[in-house]
Amino acid sequence: MAGDDSYLRIERVTKRFGAVVAVDAVDISIGAGEFFSLLGPSGCGKTTLLRMLAGFETPDEGEVYIDGQPVSGQPPHLRPTNMVFQNYAIFPHLNVARNVAYGLRKEKLPRQEEDRRVEEALEMVKLGGYGDRRSNELSGGQRQRVALARALIRRPKVLLLDEPLGALDKKLREDMQIELRQLQQSLGITFVFVTHDQEEAMTLSDRIAVMADGRALQVASPKEVYNRPTSITVADFIGQMNFFEARVSETAGEEAVLDAAGFGRMRAKLGGAALQPGASIVAALRPEKLTLSPARSDGAANAVEGVLEAAAYLGDRSHFHVRVAGLERPVAVAAQDWAVGGGDGLDEGAPVWLTWDNDSVILLESERR
Ligand SMILES: Nc1ncnc2c1ncn2[C@@H]1O[C@H](COP(=O)(O)OP(=O)(O)OP(=O)(O)O)[C@@H](O)[C@H]1O
Ligand SMILES: [Mg+2]
């Protein structure tokens, strides 16, 4: 990631449609050359925010700055941005080259220069030589590359991509993810990428803004969002998570002792959180941070007994559900080994132990879920 971390600055931007607050006081700074993703469920305001960056919508409040300049008064074609739309719109009646050249229509270049730029853009997306192909003779992935080339041909400093891979099947999408990342790195331009797929956001991004209800709840690297979510909503949206209601019974130095329903005492690292004894909180635990074994093992900070309720073998990993007395929901456990505790898998209904470290526990403020 290149130097300036506020090349694209979104400052308290709000957008309403009637009574709907589509984007609600969003503050985000994006660096030059950064691959930045807006991640969140359908309707959370991703497209609306992207359209304000592109200039297709105007904020009701707040301002967008690009390279230090406020851009609200600027129409899309005068901004150093370009957008690849959610439902990729390439023209079926134009061939590939004419589709890509459409991106240059405002620039009125001599034909030769235009042809050169078209070929250059097609090379970037690995479609060199495809110019004469009819658009309806392309695969979904190739069509998406044409849309990309059309956006790149204007040489934008910021490329805005609205779920560009959403229509592709899983395998093709994964291939295109790698290509997109390589393309972004070789061009060195800023990407703002919209997706509701958390794995896609994690794979591609330098940083992610996790959005819900028009707000940016957390802006951080994929690792940080996964390992240190700052709210229940973020923790719930990214990956799988077990949540336990708990009360702080004592704190000593870096450690807190919690009184958790079903578990009794649970030891957790405070990690900077200032918690008072008596406070109600939520303790969160990733399934892969729990160790499942047929007998109680020594050494772990936390241990609880339960009953194996379900086990699913997925090849590269296995998923287990463990019923713990006093808990409404079973505890989800993920492990790489199917054969826990050295055996060839445990029978459903078998008594088991769960153990975990104190620094695996994420302490979150209670909120209505
Ligand atoms: N032109 C519009 N007029 C009225 N309401 C709109 C308009 N555009 C968006 N909205 C509303 O604003 C909210 C945010 O919509 P937006 O399209 O930004 O969501 P999104 O995160 O892109 O969702 P998706 O993942 O489904 O594309 C939604 O409640 C939507 O219905
Ligand atoms: Mg959208």
CSV table of N, CA and C and ligand atoms in Angstrom, one decimal, residues 15-18 20-23 38-51 57 86 162-163 194-196 211 213-214, ligand 1:
chain,number,residue,atom,x,y,z
A,15,LYS,N,-26.8,9.8,3.1
A,15,LYS,CA,-27.7,9.8,1.9
A,15,LYS,C,-29.0,9.2,2.3
A,16,ARG,N,-30.1,10.0,2.1
A,16,ARG,CA,-31.4,9.5,2.4
A,16,ARG,C,-32.2,9.4,1.1
A,17,PHE,N,-33.1,8.3,1.1
A,17,PHE,CA,-34.1,8.2,0.1
A,17,PHE,C,-35.4,8.3,0.8
A,18,GLY,N,-36.1,9.4,0.8
A,18,GLY,CA,-37.3,9.5,1.6
A,18,GLY,C,-37.0,9.3,3.1
A,20,VAL,N,-35.8,6.4,4.2
A,20,VAL,CA,-34.7,5.5,4.3
A,20,VAL,C,-33.4,6.2,4.4
A,21,VAL,N,-32.6,5.9,5.4
A,21,VAL,CA,-31.2,6.4,5.5
A,21,VAL,C,-30.3,5.4,4.9
A,22,ALA,N,-30.0,5.5,3.6
A,22,ALA,CA,-29.3,4.5,2.9
A,22,ALA,C,-27.8,4.5,3.4
A,23,VAL,N,-27.2,5.6,3.6
A,23,VAL,CA,-25.9,5.8,4.1
A,23,VAL,C,-25.9,6.8,5.3
A,38,LEU,N,-16.0,-2.7,0.7
A,38,LEU,CA,-17.2,-2.4,1.5
A,38,LEU,C,-17.9,-3.7,1.5
A,39,LEU,N,-18.1,-4.3,2.8
A,39,LEU,CA,-18.7,-5.6,3.0
A,39,LEU,C,-19.9,-5.4,3.8
A,40,GLY,N,-21.0,-6.0,3.4
A,40,GLY,CA,-22.2,-6.0,4.3
A,40,GLY,C,-23.4,-6.6,3.6
A,41,PRO,N,-24.4,-6.9,4.3
A,41,PRO,CA,-25.6,-7.6,3.8
A,41,PRO,C,-26.3,-6.8,2.8
A,42,SER,N,-27.2,-7.4,2.0
A,42,SER,CA,-28.0,-6.7,1.0
A,42,SER,C,-28.8,-5.5,1.7
A,43,GLY,N,-28.8,-4.4,1.0
A,43,GLY,CA,-29.5,-3.2,1.5
A,43,GLY,C,-28.8,-2.4,2.5
A,44,CYS,N,-27.5,-2.7,2.8
A,44,CYS,CA,-26.8,-1.9,3.9
A,44,CYS,C,-26.2,-0.6,3.4
A,45,GLY,N,-26.3,-0.4,2.1
A,45,GLY,CA,-25.9,0.9,1.5
A,45,GLY,C,-24.6,0.9,0.7
A,46,LYS,N,-24.1,-0.3,0.4
A,46,LYS,CA,-22.8,-0.4,-0.4
A,46,LYS,C,-22.9,0.3,-1.7
A,47,THR,N,-23.9,0.0,-2.5
A,47,THR,CA,-24.0,0.6,-3.8
A,47,THR,C,-24.2,2.1,-3.8
A,48,THR,N,-25.0,2.5,-2.8
A,48,THR,CA,-25.3,4.0,-2.7
A,48,THR,C,-24.0,4.7,-2.3
A,49,LEU,N,-23.2,4.2,-1.5
A,49,LEU,CA,-21.9,4.8,-1.1
A,49,LEU,C,-21.0,4.9,-2.3
A,50,LEU,N,-20.9,3.8,-3.0
A,50,LEU,CA,-20.1,3.7,-4.2
A,50,LEU,C,-20.5,4.7,-5.3
A,51,ARG,N,-21.8,4.8,-5.4
A,51,ARG,CA,-22.4,5.8,-6.4
A,51,ARG,C,-22.0,7.2,-6.1
A,57,GLU,N,-24.6,9.9,-7.4
A,57,GLU,CA,-25.4,10.4,-6.3
A,57,GLU,C,-24.7,11.5,-5.6
A,86,GLN,N,-22.9,-3.3,-10.8
A,86,GLN,CA,-23.3,-4.5,-10.1
A,86,GLN,C,-23.9,-5.5,-11.2
A,162,ASP,N,-18.7,-2.7,-8.2
A,162,ASP,CA,-19.9,-3.1,-7.4
A,162,ASP,C,-20.2,-4.6,-7.7
A,163,GLU,N,-19.8,-5.4,-6.7
A,163,GLU,CA,-20.1,-6.9,-6.8
A,163,GLU,C,-19.7,-7.4,-8.2
A,194,VAL,N,-17.0,-3.6,-3.8
A,194,VAL,CA,-18.2,-3.9,-3.0
A,194,VAL,C,-18.5,-5.4,-3.1
A,195,THR,N,-18.8,-6.0,-2.0
A,195,THR,CA,-19.2,-7.4,-1.9
A,195,THR,C,-20.0,-7.7,-0.7
A,196,HIS,N,-20.9,-8.7,-0.8
A,196,HIS,CA,-21.5,-9.2,0.4
A,196,HIS,C,-21.0,-10.5,0.9
A,211,MET,N,-20.2,-3.0,6.9
A,211,MET,CA,-21.3,-2.1,6.9
A,211,MET,C,-22.6,-2.8,7.4
A,213,ASP,N,-26.9,-1.4,8.0
A,213,ASP,CA,-27.8,-0.3,8.1
A,213,ASP,C,-27.3,1.0,7.8
A,214,GLY,N,-26.5,1.1,6.8
A,214,GLY,CA,-26.0,2.4,6.3
A,214,GLY,C,-24.7,2.9,7.0
B,1,LIG,N1,-32.9,5.2,-5.8
B,1,LIG,C1,-33.4,4.8,-4.6
B,1,LIG,N2,-34.6,5.2,-4.2
B,1,LIG,C2,-35.0,4.8,-3.0
B,1,LIG,N3,-34.4,4.0,-2.2
B,1,LIG,C3,-33.2,3.5,-2.6
B,1,LIG,C4,-32.6,3.9,-3.8
B,1,LIG,N4,-31.4,3.3,-3.9
B,1,LIG,C5,-31.2,2.6,-2.8
B,1,LIG,N5,-32.3,2.7,-2.0
B,1,LIG,C6,-32.4,2.1,-0.6
B,1,LIG,O1,-31.3,2.4,0.1
B,1,LIG,C7,-30.9,1.2,0.9
B,1,LIG,C8,-29.4,0.9,0.5
B,1,LIG,O2,-29.4,0.4,-0.9
B,1,LIG,P1,-28.1,-0.1,-1.6
B,1,LIG,O3,-28.5,-0.4,-3.0
B,1,LIG,O4,-27.1,1.0,-1.4
B,1,LIG,O5,-27.8,-1.4,-0.9
B,1,LIG,P2,-26.6,-2.5,-1.2
B,1,LIG,O6,-25.8,-2.6,0.1
B,1,LIG,O7,-25.9,-2.2,-2.4
B,1,LIG,O8,-27.5,-3.8,-1.4
B,1,LIG,P3,-27.2,-5.1,-2.4
B,1,LIG,O9,-26.2,-6.0,-1.7
B,1,LIG,O10,-28.6,-5.8,-2.4
B,1,LIG,O11,-26.8,-4.6,-3.7
B,1,LIG,C9,-31.9,0.2,0.6
B,1,LIG,O12,-32.8,0.2,1.6
B,1,LIG,C10,-32.5,0.6,-0.7
B,1,LIG,O13,-33.8,0.1,-0.8
